[in-house]
Structure formats: C-alpha cells, structure tokens
C-alpha cells in the first residue's frame, strides 16, 4: 500500500526576528527588512510526508497559495524531495482570510483527485491563526489530527498518530483520508539535497520565464524554455480561478467573512524607566531598590 | 428581522474541571451581553457534567445548553463540532467565543468552516462598536470588534465580521478577568440531545498520557525569561540560576523556544502564557508586541538587552543596556551576597 500525500505550505515574512531595525520610531514597519521564508512548521509537515513516502512508498505533492514569488518555497520543497509542486495563484485569491484561503486550497485539492493524507504546519508565523488546516479538513469532509507529533503506524486504511493535547500526549487512531497539522517538535526537517538542488534549480512557473531567459541565453525563446522545462518535469504549474471548479463569490477579499476594521501600529506608551548601568555598583543598587520596594524578598 | 444577539461561550472541561479560560470568557460575555441587551449562553458538553452548570450560571451565564452524552466524555473534534454546529444553525447566536487553548483552536475553525462564519484567533480584547462597509457605504451597528496582534505581533488589528453570524473569536487564557462568583445568580439549564453521524467517530483515542504540569508560569511571583539574545544553553543556565535565586520560574520568548533553548510550555506572550508577576526579568528579549502583550502588566519589569533601541525597554521599569552574559552573573552575585 502506498500513500498519496499532499502538503500545504506557505511563504511568510520572517516575523520572528523583528528588531529595532525593522520597527521604525513611529511604530511602522520596514517590511523590506524581513526576508520571505518557508513557514517553519510547514517544513516539519513536509518532512513527515517525505518520511511516509520513504517508509511506505507513494507521492508527495506540495501546494502553496500565493504570489509568483512563492515559487521559491516550491523549489525549496523540490530540493527536499517533493515529487510535484503547484502554485495556486490568481488576483482573485488576494486578500483572503482563513475561510476563503481554505476554500481555495480545498478546490485545488479537488483538482488533484484522490488522496490519502494532507499535511500542514500547525500554524504560520505571519498570522498565527492555526485555522487553515482544520478549515481545509472540514471543507474536504475529512477528519483532522492537529498537533501531530509522530505517525506510529499506517495500515489498512487507518493511521495511528501521537499528538499533543491539553495536558500531555494522546495516541489516536483515524480512518484515511485525513488531515494532519504538524508541530515543530515532530521531527528534524532535512536540509535541501545538493543533488536535487542541481537537478531542480531551474524549476519555474511561466511568469518567471523572462528572468530565466536572461539568465540562460542558450534558450532561443520562451517556447523553447517552456518545452524544455516541461520535458524535464521542472515547469511549475500555476492554477488560477479558471483552472478550478470554484464559486467565485467565496474567493479572496470578497469571499472573506472577516474584514479589517483598522490597523494600529504599536507605539507603546513608554514606561517611566530608570537606566541601570551594567556594573557591579549599578546592579547592587537595583537589587537594593527591589528589596526596598518589596518586589523581592 | 430583529436578531436576538445572544453571546455564546464554549465551556471547556476536562475530567469535570472547568478550564479557567472558559470562566474568563463568561465574564467578558456578560459585559458584551450587557452592552447588547442580550443573554449569555454557555455550551457545556461532556458526560455526567450536569453538576457544573450551576457554577457557570454563578460566573455569568443566563442559559446553559447542556449536551450530556457518553460520546462527548473526552474531547474529540468531530463529535464536538457536530453538536456545536447544529446548535449554531438552529439558534443563530450573534457572538460565539471559545478559549484559544489547544482544544479551542482545534474546534473553533472547524465549527466556523461548517457554519460559514468568520473567525478571529487569539484576541486580546473584544469590544462592541460600529463599522461602515466602505464599498457599499453601509453602516453596521454593534458589531464585535475582535482585537488581536498581527504580523508577528508588530501591529494591532481590529477585525469585524459584518455579514456573517455568529461572529466568532478565540481568546487566550489570562487575558480576560472572570467575574467574582455570585451564589445568588439564577439561570436556566437546557438539556439538548446530540444527533451524531457515523463519520463523526472516524477518530478514536487509544490512550492518553497526562504530563504532570511542572510549569506554573501563570501564578509565579517572579519570572526570569530568556530570548533570542541568549546565545547558548550555557547562557540559558544563567537565566535558570537567577530564577531559582529569586524563587521564581523560568520563562522564554518565542525566539528562545524556536531556537530549541527551552520547551514551548515556558513561552510567555500572545501565543504562550499571559503573566502578571510581581517581577519580570527579560533577558535578551527584543520585545515584539507578541511577547509584550503577555507580560506588560507585570508589576516591575527589568530588561537587559544589548540594543538600546529594543522595544522591550519601552515597557521596562529598569533598563540595563549590556550583554546578558555579563549582567546576569552580576545579578546572581549581588543576590548571593544579599542573602549572606
């Protein structure tokens, strides 16, 4: 028995390393100072899918919804061993909240056809909602196993998973197909393989051909490049609204029940603060003051 | 059509123990229902849990919808979602709040998807207010403002669901305050009968291992927390030493957790625990809003950072610009000398 796995990934701005340089004095953000990265927990989801493939056989298909630049995340997935990658991209998908995003992903999965397992990271670091996984599962009509830590067995149309719950861990058994959201403690994601990197570095979506033609002048035309990439399995398919069976009223901003009323940049009221010099005398003074004010015993 | 505008709270209970966050939400729901002139309704699911209803009323519920069924004894996504989504469809609440606990974050999105409602995760505040849909120039009165940090906590977003009901949100534990227990409060307990479908039992729990909780961040009088500036496990040991000397607990920012210096249950902040200790020492924590939202109510805050512009200093009472590898040993030494 082999398993058809789908991994949902997201390219995100690296919000973990926001420092004084990124935040400007008026509380706004210098977004260009934040690099776009593979959402960290999605790497753990991909790793779990790749391990299923290695142990039981099958395929790993990676889907991402996002702008053209998100192909970089798909190439990263190819370098790690994904069999097939697809960019789900259309202006009509823009501005989607989790409800519209999960609907779009569900429609893309429908187009892929039958599957056994869907893997997602527990949550993405730009929104921290952890909502898209369960919402995709609901829309597909399959069970969800959130906070999955390891797959203990996979046989006879059933999966046994160890997952984190409120007060510890539990072992659950579930029928296939199902969706898993994977935590960072699940595994150690593999680095990109050098061999795969060399083999797949030209993988590109048609929107990237102009840049690629400049980089590789040997190709006579976009058609020649397209034919060559397609032959080598390196053409990244882009699925837009027209390529999916969708109700357009449920896509993007218009299909999102939630709307942003306002955004406040965070300008904190500065607390009255006292600067303590990092010297033995300074630290002694601080401890004495904390004792004097009954903050510490 | 006039909406009833009821405010629902999902009550999380495990082994007959009501989660703190559920009581906190009842307190907030009471306030929202007061503004809206409507009722607070608590959803209590489980098996042989009827005795918990009274306490929910005393904490602010007007109505308790009680689904008592053997299949609901342990939390499982699909049976719980079935019962909750059916109730939402039948009774159409105006607002539906759940705790942003692991179970709440598992359940809420599934319900929201099933009933096609908008959902905002991890709110830090909820208010009632008006909103104009600009494209249609239409005013929507008395919506739920769902306020949460966004973009890694560097922005505060106010989200509304103008067109869908219920307006759903999850709220993290420790952010809202429960009402003091009022033994004189009265309310109605209404039993409901769940109707499951075979597919709801696709998943079964084979075994559970309860981890004895050794982390007591929420009630700790002193917390010493380490962040990205803690460069190594050895330096994190200094954080632990200082916490021990102060009789407190160790905490961490997300960066320290992500770096593998400490496990996730020690994380303070929007996606961790919200704390209000007497003393909070932030060592090498830059202070993304994410983190500050979870600790800025601390009585006294000492921040140590090499970057004098680090946002953590904006909430600190004591600012120490320096390398924590040097400052922490000084603090440890000074405390040891004091106790001599």
Coordinates of C-alpha atoms in Angstrom, one line a residue:
Chain A
X1 CA 0.0 0.0 0.0
X2 CA 1.4 3.4 -1.0
X3 CA 0.1 6.8 0.1
X4 CA -0.7 9.9 -1.9
X5 CA 0.3 12.8 0.3
X6 CA -0.5 16.5 -0.2
X7 CA 1.5 19.1 1.8
X8 CA 0.1 22.7 2.2
X9 CA 2.8 25.2 2.6
X10 CA 3.1 29.0 2.9
X11 CA 5.7 31.6 2.2
X12 CA 5.8 34.0 5.0
X13 CA 7.8 37.1 6.1
X14 CA 10.2 36.2 8.8
X15 CA 8.4 37.9 11.7
X16 CA 10.5 36.1 14.3
X17 CA 13.4 38.4 14.1
X18 CA 11.8 41.7 14.3
X19 CA 14.3 44.0 16.0
X20 CA 14.7 47.7 16.5
X21 CA 15.9 47.9 12.9
X22 CA 12.6 46.7 11.5
X23 CA 10.4 48.8 13.7
X24 CA 10.8 52.5 13.0
X25 CA 10.3 55.2 15.5
X26 CA 6.7 56.0 14.6
X27 CA 5.8 52.3 15.1
X28 CA 5.5 51.4 11.4
X29 CA 7.5 48.6 10.0
X30 CA 10.2 48.4 7.5
X31 CA 8.9 45.3 5.7
X32 CA 11.8 45.0 3.3
X33 CA 13.9 44.2 6.3
X34 CA 12.0 41.0 6.7
X35 CA 13.1 38.1 4.4
X36 CA 10.4 35.8 2.9
X37 CA 10.9 32.3 4.2
X38 CA 9.4 28.8 4.1
X39 CA 6.9 28.8 7.1
X40 CA 8.9 27.0 9.7
X41 CA 6.3 24.5 10.8
X42 CA 5.4 23.7 7.2
X43 CA 8.9 22.2 6.9
X44 CA 8.0 19.8 9.6
X45 CA 4.8 18.9 7.7
X46 CA 6.8 18.3 4.5
X47 CA 9.4 16.2 6.5
X48 CA 6.6 14.0 7.8
X49 CA 5.2 13.5 4.3
X50 CA 8.6 12.6 2.9
X51 CA 9.1 10.1 5.7
X52 CA 5.8 8.4 4.9
X53 CA 6.9 8.2 1.2
X54 CA 10.2 6.7 2.2
X55 CA 8.8 4.2 4.5
X56 CA 5.6 3.1 2.6
X57 CA 6.0 4.4 -0.9
X58 CA 3.8 6.9 -2.6
X59 CA 3.9 10.5 -3.7
X60 CA 4.3 13.9 -2.2
X61 CA 2.6 16.9 -3.8
X62 CA 3.2 20.3 -2.4
X63 CA 0.7 23.1 -2.9
X64 CA 1.1 26.7 -2.0
X65 CA -1.3 29.6 -2.5
X66 CA 0.4 33.0 -3.0
X67 CA 2.0 35.3 -5.5
X68 CA 4.5 34.3 -8.1
X69 CA 7.5 34.8 -5.7
X70 CA 6.1 31.8 -3.7
X71 CA 7.7 29.5 -6.3
X72 CA 10.9 29.9 -4.3
X73 CA 9.1 28.0 -1.5
X74 CA 8.1 25.3 -4.0
X75 CA 11.6 25.0 -5.3
X76 CA 12.8 24.5 -1.7
X77 CA 10.2 21.7 -1.5
X78 CA 11.6 20.1 -4.7
X79 CA 15.2 20.3 -3.3
X80 CA 14.0 18.3 -0.3
X81 CA 12.3 15.6 -2.4
X82 CA 8.8 16.6 -3.3
X83 CA 7.5 14.8 -6.4
X84 CA 5.2 17.6 -7.7
X85 CA 4.7 21.2 -6.8
X86 CA 1.8 23.5 -7.7
X87 CA 1.4 27.2 -7.3
X88 CA -2.2 28.3 -6.6
X89 CA -2.2 31.9 -7.7
X90 CA -4.7 34.4 -9.0
X91 CA -5.5 38.0 -8.3
X92 CA -9.0 36.8 -7.4
X93 CA -7.4 34.9 -4.4
X94 CA -5.9 38.0 -3.0
X95 CA -7.0 39.4 0.4
X96 CA -8.4 36.1 1.5
X97 CA -8.9 35.4 5.2
X98 CA -8.6 31.8 6.5
X99 CA -12.1 30.9 5.3
X100 CA -11.5 32.0 1.7
X101 CA -8.0 30.6 1.8
X102 CA -9.1 27.2 3.0
X103 CA -11.9 27.2 0.3
X104 CA -9.4 27.9 -2.4
X105 CA -7.0 25.2 -1.2
X106 CA -9.8 22.7 -0.9
X107 CA -10.8 23.4 -4.6
X108 CA -7.1 22.9 -5.6
X109 CA -7.0 19.6 -3.7
X110 CA -10.2 18.6 -5.5
X111 CA -8.5 19.1 -8.8
X112 CA -5.6 16.8 -7.7
X113 CA -8.1 14.0 -7.2
X114 CA -8.0 11.2 -4.7
X115 CA -5.5 11.5 -1.8
X116 CA -4.8 9.7 1.5
X117 CA -3.1 12.3 3.7
X118 CA -2.9 16.1 3.8
X119 CA -0.2 17.6 5.9
X120 CA 0.0 21.3 7.1
X121 CA 2.2 23.1 9.6
X122 CA 0.4 23.8 12.9
X123 CA 0.3 27.5 12.1
X124 CA 2.0 30.2 10.0
X125 CA 4.2 32.7 11.8
X126 CA 2.7 35.7 10.0
X127 CA -0.9 35.2 11.1
X128 CA -0.5 32.6 14.0
X129 CA -4.2 31.6 13.5
X130 CA -3.8 27.8 13.1
X131 CA -7.1 27.9 11.3
X132 CA -6.5 27.0 7.7
X133 CA -5.7 23.3 8.4
X134 CA -8.9 22.5 10.3
X135 CA -10.9 24.5 7.8
X136 CA -9.5 22.7 4.8
X137 CA -10.3 19.4 6.6
X138 CA -13.8 20.5 7.2
X139 CA -14.3 21.6 3.6
X140 CA -12.9 18.3 2.3
X141 CA -15.1 16.4 4.8
X142 CA -12.2 14.5 6.3
X143 CA -11.1 14.2 10.0
X144 CA -8.3 16.3 11.3
X145 CA -5.5 15.4 13.7
X146 CA -4.0 18.7 15.0
X147 CA -0.6 19.0 16.8
X148 CA 0.6 15.7 15.3
X149 CA 4.0 14.7 16.7
X150 CA 4.6 11.3 15.1
X151 CA 3.0 8.7 12.9
X152 CA 3.1 5.4 14.8
X153 CA 1.6 3.2 12.1
X154 CA -0.1 3.4 8.8
X155 CA -2.0 0.3 7.6
X156 CA -5.4 -1.0 6.3
X157 CA -6.8 2.5 5.7
X158 CA -6.0 3.6 9.2
X159 CA -3.4 5.9 10.8
X160 CA -2.2 5.9 14.4
X161 CA -0.7 9.2 15.5
X162 CA 0.8 10.5 18.6
X163 CA -0.5 14.1 19.2
X164 CA -0.2 16.7 21.8
X165 CA -3.3 17.6 23.7
X166 CA -4.1 20.0 26.6
X167 CA -2.4 18.1 29.4
X168 CA 0.1 15.8 27.7
X169 CA 0.1 13.5 24.7
X170 CA -2.5 11.1 23.4
X171 CA -2.5 8.3 20.8
X172 CA -5.3 8.4 18.3
X173 CA -6.4 6.1 15.5
X174 CA -8.2 7.6 12.5
X175 CA -9.5 6.4 9.2
X176 CA -8.0 7.7 5.9
X177 CA -8.1 10.0 4.2
X178 CA -7.4 12.6 6.9
X179 CA -5.5 15.9 7.5
X180 CA -2.7 16.4 10.0
X181 CA -1.3 19.6 11.4
X182 CA 2.3 19.1 12.4
X183 CA 4.2 20.8 15.3
X184 CA 7.8 21.8 15.4
X185 CA 8.6 19.0 17.9
X186 CA 7.6 16.3 15.4
X187 CA 10.9 15.9 13.6
X188 CA 14.0 17.5 12.3
X189 CA 13.4 18.7 8.7
X190 CA 16.0 17.6 6.3
X191 CA 18.1 20.2 4.5
X192 CA 17.8 20.6 0.8
X193 CA 19.8 17.9 -1.0
X194 CA 22.7 19.1 -3.2
X195 CA 21.8 16.6 -5.9
X196 CA 18.1 17.7 -6.0
X197 CA 19.2 21.4 -5.9
X198 CA 21.3 20.9 -9.0
X199 CA 18.6 18.9 -10.7
X200 CA 15.7 21.3 -9.9
X201 CA 17.3 24.8 -9.7
X202 CA 15.7 25.8 -13.0
X203 CA 12.2 24.8 -11.9
X204 CA 10.0 27.8 -12.7
X205 CA 6.5 29.0 -13.4
X206 CA 5.8 30.6 -16.8
X207 CA 5.7 34.0 -15.1
X208 CA 9.3 33.6 -14.3
X209 CA 10.4 32.8 -17.9
X210 CA 11.5 36.3 -18.8
X211 CA 14.0 36.4 -15.9
X212 CA 15.1 32.9 -16.7
X213 CA 15.7 33.7 -20.4
X214 CA 18.1 36.4 -19.4
X215 CA 19.9 34.1 -17.1
X216 CA 20.2 31.3 -19.7
X217 CA 20.6 32.9 -23.1
X218 CA 21.1 29.5 -24.6
X219 CA 17.3 29.2 -24.9
X220 CA 16.1 30.7 -28.2
X221 CA 12.6 31.6 -27.0
X222 CA 10.1 31.3 -24.1
X223 CA 8.5 28.4 -26.1
X224 CA 11.8 26.6 -26.2
X225 CA 12.4 27.1 -22.5
X226 CA 8.8 26.0 -21.7
X227 CA 9.2 22.9 -23.8
X228 CA 12.5 22.0 -22.1
X229 CA 11.2 22.6 -18.6
X230 CA 8.1 20.6 -19.3
X231 CA 10.1 17.7 -20.6
X232 CA 12.3 17.7 -17.5
X233 CA 9.4 18.0 -15.1
X234 CA 10.5 21.4 -14.0
X235 CA 7.6 23.5 -15.1
X236 CA 5.7 24.7 -12.1
X237 CA 2.0 24.6 -12.9
X238 CA 0.1 27.7 -11.8
X239 CA -3.6 27.1 -11.1
X240 CA -5.9 30.2 -11.1
X241 CA -9.6 30.5 -10.5
X242 CA -10.3 29.5 -14.1
X243 CA -8.4 26.2 -13.6
X244 CA -10.5 25.2 -10.6
X245 CA -14.2 24.4 -10.0
X246 CA -15.0 27.3 -7.7
X247 CA -17.8 29.6 -6.6
X248 CA -16.1 32.9 -7.2
X249 CA -18.1 34.6 -4.5
X250 CA -16.2 32.6 -1.9
X251 CA -12.7 33.7 -3.1
X252 CA -10.3 36.4 -1.9
X253 CA -11.3 39.5 -0.1
X254 CA -14.9 39.3 -1.3
X255 CA -15.2 35.7 0.0
X256 CA -13.8 36.5 3.4
X257 CA -16.3 36.9 6.3
X258 CA -13.7 38.8 8.3
X259 CA -12.8 42.3 7.4
X260 CA -10.1 44.5 8.8
X261 CA -11.6 47.5 10.6
X262 CA -8.4 49.1 11.4
X263 CA -4.7 48.6 12.0
X264 CA -2.8 50.3 14.7
X265 CA 0.9 50.4 14.7
X266 CA 2.1 49.7 18.1
X267 CA 3.5 52.7 19.7
X268 CA 3.7 51.8 23.3
X269 CA 3.4 54.4 26.0
X270 CA 6.8 54.4 27.4
X271 CA 7.0 53.4 31.0
X272 CA 8.8 55.7 33.3
X273 CA 12.1 53.9 33.3
X274 CA 15.4 54.1 35.1
X275 CA 18.6 53.2 33.4
X276 CA 20.8 50.9 35.4
X277 CA 24.5 50.8 34.4
X278 CA 25.7 47.2 33.8
X279 CA 28.3 47.5 36.5
X280 CA 28.6 45.7 39.9
X281 CA 27.6 49.0 41.7
X282 CA 24.6 49.6 39.3
X283 CA 23.3 46.0 39.8
X284 CA 23.7 46.2 43.6
X285 CA 21.7 49.4 43.6
X286 CA 19.0 47.8 41.6
X287 CA 18.7 44.8 43.9
X288 CA 18.6 47.1 46.9
X289 CA 15.8 49.1 45.4
X290 CA 13.8 46.0 44.5
X291 CA 14.2 44.8 48.1
X292 CA 13.3 48.2 49.5
X293 CA 10.1 48.3 47.4
X294 CA 9.2 44.7 48.5
X295 CA 9.4 43.4 44.9
X296 CA 11.8 40.7 46.0
X297 CA 12.3 39.2 49.5
Chain B
X1 CA -35.8 40.8 11.3
X2 CA -34.5 41.5 14.7
X3 CA -31.6 39.5 15.8
X4 CA -31.6 38.1 19.3
X5 CA -27.9 39.0 19.7
X6 CA -27.0 36.3 22.3
X7 CA -23.4 35.8 23.3
X8 CA -22.3 32.2 23.4
X9 CA -19.3 30.8 25.3
X10 CA -17.9 27.3 24.7
X11 CA -17.1 25.7 28.1
X12 CA -14.0 23.6 28.1
X13 CA -14.0 21.0 30.7
X14 CA -11.7 18.0 31.3
X15 CA -12.5 15.4 33.9
X16 CA -15.1 17.6 35.4
X17 CA -12.7 20.5 35.8
X18 CA -13.8 23.7 34.0
X19 CA -11.0 25.5 32.3
X20 CA -10.0 28.9 33.7
X21 CA -10.3 30.5 30.2
X22 CA -14.0 29.5 30.0
X23 CA -14.8 31.3 33.2
X24 CA -12.8 34.4 32.0
X25 CA -14.8 34.3 28.8
X26 CA -18.1 34.2 30.7
X27 CA -17.0 37.4 32.4
X28 CA -16.3 39.1 29.1
X29 CA -19.5 37.7 27.6
X30 CA -21.5 39.1 30.5
X31 CA -20.1 42.6 29.7
X32 CA -20.8 42.3 25.9
X33 CA -24.3 41.0 26.5
X34 CA -24.9 43.9 28.9
X35 CA -24.0 46.3 26.1
X36 CA -26.1 44.5 23.6
X37 CA -29.1 43.9 25.9
X38 CA -28.9 40.2 25.3
X39 CA -28.2 36.9 27.1
X40 CA -25.1 34.9 27.8
X41 CA -25.3 31.3 26.9
X42 CA -22.8 28.6 28.0
X43 CA -22.3 25.5 25.9
X44 CA -21.4 22.6 28.3
X45 CA -20.5 19.3 26.6
X46 CA -19.4 16.2 28.3
X47 CA -20.6 13.1 30.1
X48 CA -22.1 13.4 33.6
X49 CA -21.2 17.0 33.8
X50 CA -24.7 18.5 34.7
X51 CA -23.4 19.5 38.1
X52 CA -21.0 22.0 36.5
X53 CA -23.9 24.1 35.1
X54 CA -24.6 25.8 38.4
X55 CA -21.1 27.2 38.6
X56 CA -21.4 28.6 35.1
X57 CA -24.5 30.5 36.0
X58 CA -22.8 31.9 39.1
X59 CA -20.0 33.1 36.8
X60 CA -22.3 35.0 34.5
X61 CA -24.3 32.6 32.2
X62 CA -28.0 33.1 31.8
X63 CA -28.6 29.9 29.9
X64 CA -26.6 26.7 29.9
X65 CA -27.0 24.4 26.9
X66 CA -26.1 21.0 28.3
X67 CA -25.2 18.2 25.9
X68 CA -24.5 15.2 28.2
X69 CA -23.6 12.1 26.2
X70 CA -21.2 9.2 26.5
X71 CA -19.6 10.1 23.1
X72 CA -18.8 13.5 24.5
X73 CA -16.9 12.3 27.5
X74 CA -13.5 13.0 26.1
X75 CA -12.9 15.9 23.7
X76 CA -12.8 14.8 20.1
X77 CA -13.1 17.3 17.2
X78 CA -15.8 15.8 15.1
X79 CA -18.5 14.9 17.7
X80 CA -18.0 18.2 19.5
X81 CA -18.1 20.1 16.2
X82 CA -21.3 18.3 15.2
X83 CA -23.2 19.3 18.3
X84 CA -21.9 22.9 18.4
X85 CA -22.5 23.5 14.6
X86 CA -26.1 22.0 14.9
X87 CA -26.8 24.3 17.8
X88 CA -25.5 27.3 16.0
X89 CA -27.6 26.6 12.9
X90 CA -30.7 26.1 15.0
X91 CA -30.4 29.1 17.3
X92 CA -28.2 31.6 15.4
X93 CA -26.2 33.3 18.1
X94 CA -24.8 36.7 17.5
X95 CA -21.4 36.1 19.0
X96 CA -19.6 32.8 19.8
X97 CA -16.4 32.8 21.9
X98 CA -14.0 29.9 22.6
X99 CA -10.8 29.7 24.5
X100 CA -7.6 29.8 22.4
X101 CA -6.5 26.7 24.2
X102 CA -5.2 23.7 22.1
X103 CA -8.7 22.2 22.0
X104 CA -10.4 25.6 21.4
X105 CA -8.0 26.2 18.5
X106 CA -8.8 22.8 17.1
X107 CA -12.5 23.1 17.4
X108 CA -13.3 26.8 16.6
X109 CA -12.0 26.8 12.9
X110 CA -13.8 23.5 12.2
X111 CA -17.1 25.0 13.5
X112 CA -16.5 28.3 11.7
X113 CA -16.0 26.4 8.4
X114 CA -19.1 24.2 8.9
X115 CA -21.4 27.2 9.6
X116 CA -19.5 29.6 7.2
X117 CA -18.7 32.1 9.9
X118 CA -15.8 34.5 10.2
X119 CA -13.3 33.6 13.0
X120 CA -10.5 35.6 14.6
X121 CA -7.8 33.8 16.5
X122 CA -6.2 34.7 19.8
X123 CA -8.0 38.0 20.5
X124 CA -6.5 40.2 23.3
X125 CA -9.6 42.4 23.6
X126 CA -13.3 42.3 22.5
X127 CA -15.5 45.4 22.2
X128 CA -18.8 46.4 20.7
X129 CA -18.7 49.1 18.1
X130 CA -19.9 50.3 14.7
X131 CA -18.4 49.6 11.3
X132 CA -19.1 51.1 7.9
X133 CA -18.6 48.8 4.8
X134 CA -17.0 51.4 2.6
X135 CA -17.7 49.8 -0.7
X136 CA -21.5 49.7 0.0
X137 CA -21.5 52.8 2.3
X138 CA -23.4 50.7 4.7
X139 CA -23.3 51.2 8.5
X140 CA -23.3 48.1 10.6
X141 CA -24.1 48.8 14.3
X142 CA -23.0 47.0 17.4
X143 CA -20.5 44.6 15.8
X144 CA -17.9 42.7 17.7
X145 CA -14.5 44.3 17.5
X146 CA -12.1 41.4 17.6
X147 CA -8.8 42.9 18.6
X148 CA -5.5 41.0 18.2
X149 CA -1.9 41.5 17.5
X150 CA -1.0 40.7 13.9
X151 CA 2.1 40.2 11.8
X152 CA 4.2 38.6 14.5
X153 CA 2.7 41.0 17.0
X154 CA 4.0 44.2 15.5
X155 CA 0.6 45.5 14.6
X156 CA -2.7 45.5 16.4
X157 CA -5.6 44.7 14.1
X158 CA -9.3 45.2 14.8
X159 CA -11.3 42.6 12.8
X160 CA -15.1 42.6 12.3
X161 CA -17.5 40.1 10.6
X162 CA -20.2 42.4 9.2
X163 CA -22.1 39.9 7.2
X164 CA -21.9 36.5 8.9
X165 CA -23.2 35.1 12.1
X166 CA -22.1 34.2 14.6
X167 CA -19.1 36.5 15.0
X168 CA -16.6 34.0 16.2
X169 CA -13.4 34.6 18.2
X170 CA -10.9 32.7 20.3
X171 CA -9.3 34.3 23.3
X172 CA -6.2 33.3 25.1
X173 CA -6.2 32.3 28.8
X174 CA -5.3 35.0 31.3
X175 CA -6.3 38.0 29.1
X176 CA -9.9 38.5 30.4
X177 CA -10.9 38.5 34.1
X178 CA -13.6 36.1 35.4
X179 CA -16.4 37.7 37.4
X180 CA -16.5 37.0 41.1
X181 CA -18.7 34.0 41.9
X182 CA -22.2 35.2 42.6
X183 CA -24.1 32.4 44.5
X184 CA -27.4 34.4 44.1
X185 CA -27.4 34.4 40.3
X186 CA -30.1 32.4 38.6
X187 CA -30.3 30.9 35.2
X188 CA -31.8 28.2 33.0
X189 CA -30.2 24.8 32.3
X190 CA -31.5 23.4 29.0
X191 CA -30.5 19.9 28.0
X192 CA -30.0 19.2 24.3
X193 CA -29.9 15.9 22.5
X194 CA -26.9 15.4 20.2
X195 CA -27.5 13.8 16.8
X196 CA -24.3 12.2 15.5
X197 CA -23.5 10.7 12.1
X198 CA -21.3 7.6 11.7
X199 CA -18.5 9.7 10.2
X200 CA -18.2 11.6 13.5
X201 CA -16.5 8.6 15.0
X202 CA -13.7 8.3 12.4
X203 CA -11.1 9.1 15.1
X204 CA -10.8 7.3 18.4
X205 CA -8.4 8.0 21.3
X206 CA -6.4 4.9 22.1
X207 CA -4.5 6.2 25.1
X208 CA -3.6 9.3 26.9
X209 CA -0.5 10.2 28.9
X210 CA -1.1 13.2 31.2
X211 CA 2.1 15.1 31.7
X212 CA 2.4 16.3 35.3
X213 CA 2.4 20.0 34.9
X214 CA 5.7 21.3 36.2
X215 CA 5.3 24.8 34.7
X216 CA 3.4 27.3 36.8
X217 CA 4.1 30.5 34.9
X218 CA 0.7 31.9 35.4
X219 CA 0.9 32.2 39.1
X220 CA 4.6 32.7 39.5
X221 CA 5.5 35.8 41.6
X222 CA 8.8 36.2 39.8
X223 CA 9.6 35.2 36.2
X224 CA 13.1 35.4 34.6
X225 CA 12.7 35.0 30.8
X226 CA 15.3 34.5 28.1
X227 CA 15.0 35.5 24.5
X228 CA 16.9 35.4 21.2
X229 CA 19.8 37.3 22.9
X230 CA 20.5 34.1 24.9
X231 CA 23.2 32.7 22.7
X232 CA 23.6 29.2 24.1
X233 CA 22.4 26.6 26.5
X234 CA 25.1 27.7 29.0
X235 CA 23.8 31.2 29.0
X236 CA 20.3 29.9 29.4
X237 CA 21.6 28.2 32.6
X238 CA 22.3 31.7 33.9
X239 CA 18.6 32.5 33.3
X240 CA 17.6 29.4 35.4
X241 CA 20.1 30.2 38.1
X242 CA 18.7 33.7 38.5
X243 CA 15.1 32.5 38.5
X244 CA 16.0 30.0 41.3
X245 CA 17.7 32.6 43.4
X246 CA 14.6 34.8 43.1
X247 CA 12.3 32.0 44.0
X248 CA 10.6 32.3 40.6
X249 CA 10.0 30.4 37.3
X250 CA 11.9 30.4 34.1
X251 CA 10.1 31.9 31.0
X252 CA 11.0 32.4 27.4
X253 CA 10.2 34.4 24.3
X254 CA 9.2 32.6 21.2
X255 CA 12.6 33.1 19.7
X256 CA 14.2 31.1 22.5
X257 CA 11.6 28.4 22.1
X258 CA 12.2 28.3 18.3
X259 CA 15.9 28.1 18.9
X260 CA 15.4 25.0 21.0
X261 CA 16.7 26.5 24.2
X262 CA 13.6 25.6 26.1
X263 CA 10.2 23.9 25.5
X264 CA 7.1 25.6 24.4
X265 CA 5.2 25.5 27.7
X266 CA 7.6 28.1 29.0
X267 CA 6.7 30.6 26.3
X268 CA 5.3 34.0 27.5
X269 CA 3.3 36.1 25.1
X270 CA 0.5 36.1 22.7
X271 CA 1.0 32.5 21.6
X272 CA 2.2 31.4 25.0
X273 CA 1.1 32.2 28.6
X274 CA -0.1 35.7 29.7
X275 CA 1.6 36.5 33.0
X276 CA 1.4 39.3 35.6
X277 CA 4.2 38.5 38.1
X278 CA 5.5 40.9 40.8
X279 CA 8.8 41.0 39.0
X280 CA 9.6 40.1 35.4
X281 CA 13.2 40.0 34.2
X282 CA 13.5 40.0 30.4
X283 CA 17.0 38.8 29.4
X284 CA 17.9 39.2 25.7
X285 CA 14.3 39.7 24.7
X286 CA 13.8 42.3 22.0
X287 CA 10.1 42.7 22.9
X288 CA 7.9 42.1 19.9
X289 CA 4.3 43.0 20.7
X290 CA 3.7 39.3 20.7
X291 CA 5.8 39.0 23.8
X292 CA 4.9 42.3 25.4
X293 CA 1.2 41.5 25.2
X294 CA 1.8 38.6 27.5
X295 CA 3.9 40.4 30.2
X296 CA 3.4 44.1 30.1
X297 CA 1.0 44.1 33.1
X298 CA 3.8 42.8 35.3
X299 CA 4.3 44.9 38.5
X300 CA 8.0 45.6 37.8
X301 CA 9.9 44.8 34.7
X302 CA 13.7 44.6 34.4
X303 CA 15.0 44.4 30.8
X304 CA 18.5 43.5 29.7
X305 CA 19.5 44.0 26.1
X306 CA 22.5 45.0 24.1
X307 CA 20.4 47.1 21.7
X308 CA 19.4 50.4 23.5
X309 CA 16.5 50.8 21.0
X310 CA 15.0 47.4 21.7
X311 CA 11.2 47.7 22.1
X312 CA 11.3 45.9 25.4
X313 CA 12.7 48.9 27.0
X314 CA 9.5 50.8 26.3
X315 CA 7.7 48.7 28.9
X316 CA 10.6 48.2 31.3
X317 CA 10.9 50.0 34.7
X318 CA 14.6 49.2 34.8
X319 CA 16.7 49.4 31.7
X320 CA 20.0 47.7 31.6
X321 CA 21.9 48.1 28.3
X322 CA 24.5 45.4 28.2
X323 CA 25.5 41.9 27.4
X324 CA 23.4 39.4 29.4
X325 CA 26.4 37.1 29.7
X326 CA 28.0 39.8 31.9
X327 CA 24.8 41.3 33.5
X328 CA 23.2 38.0 34.6
X329 CA 26.3 36.9 36.6
X330 CA 26.4 40.3 38.3
X331 CA 22.7 39.9 39.3
X332 CA 23.4 36.4 40.5
X333 CA 26.4 37.5 42.5
X334 CA 24.6 40.5 44.0
X335 CA 21.7 38.3 45.1
X336 CA 24.0 35.7 46.6
X337 CA 25.8 38.5 48.6
X338 CA 22.5 39.9 49.8
X339 CA 21.4 36.5 51.2
X340 CA 24.7 36.1 53.1

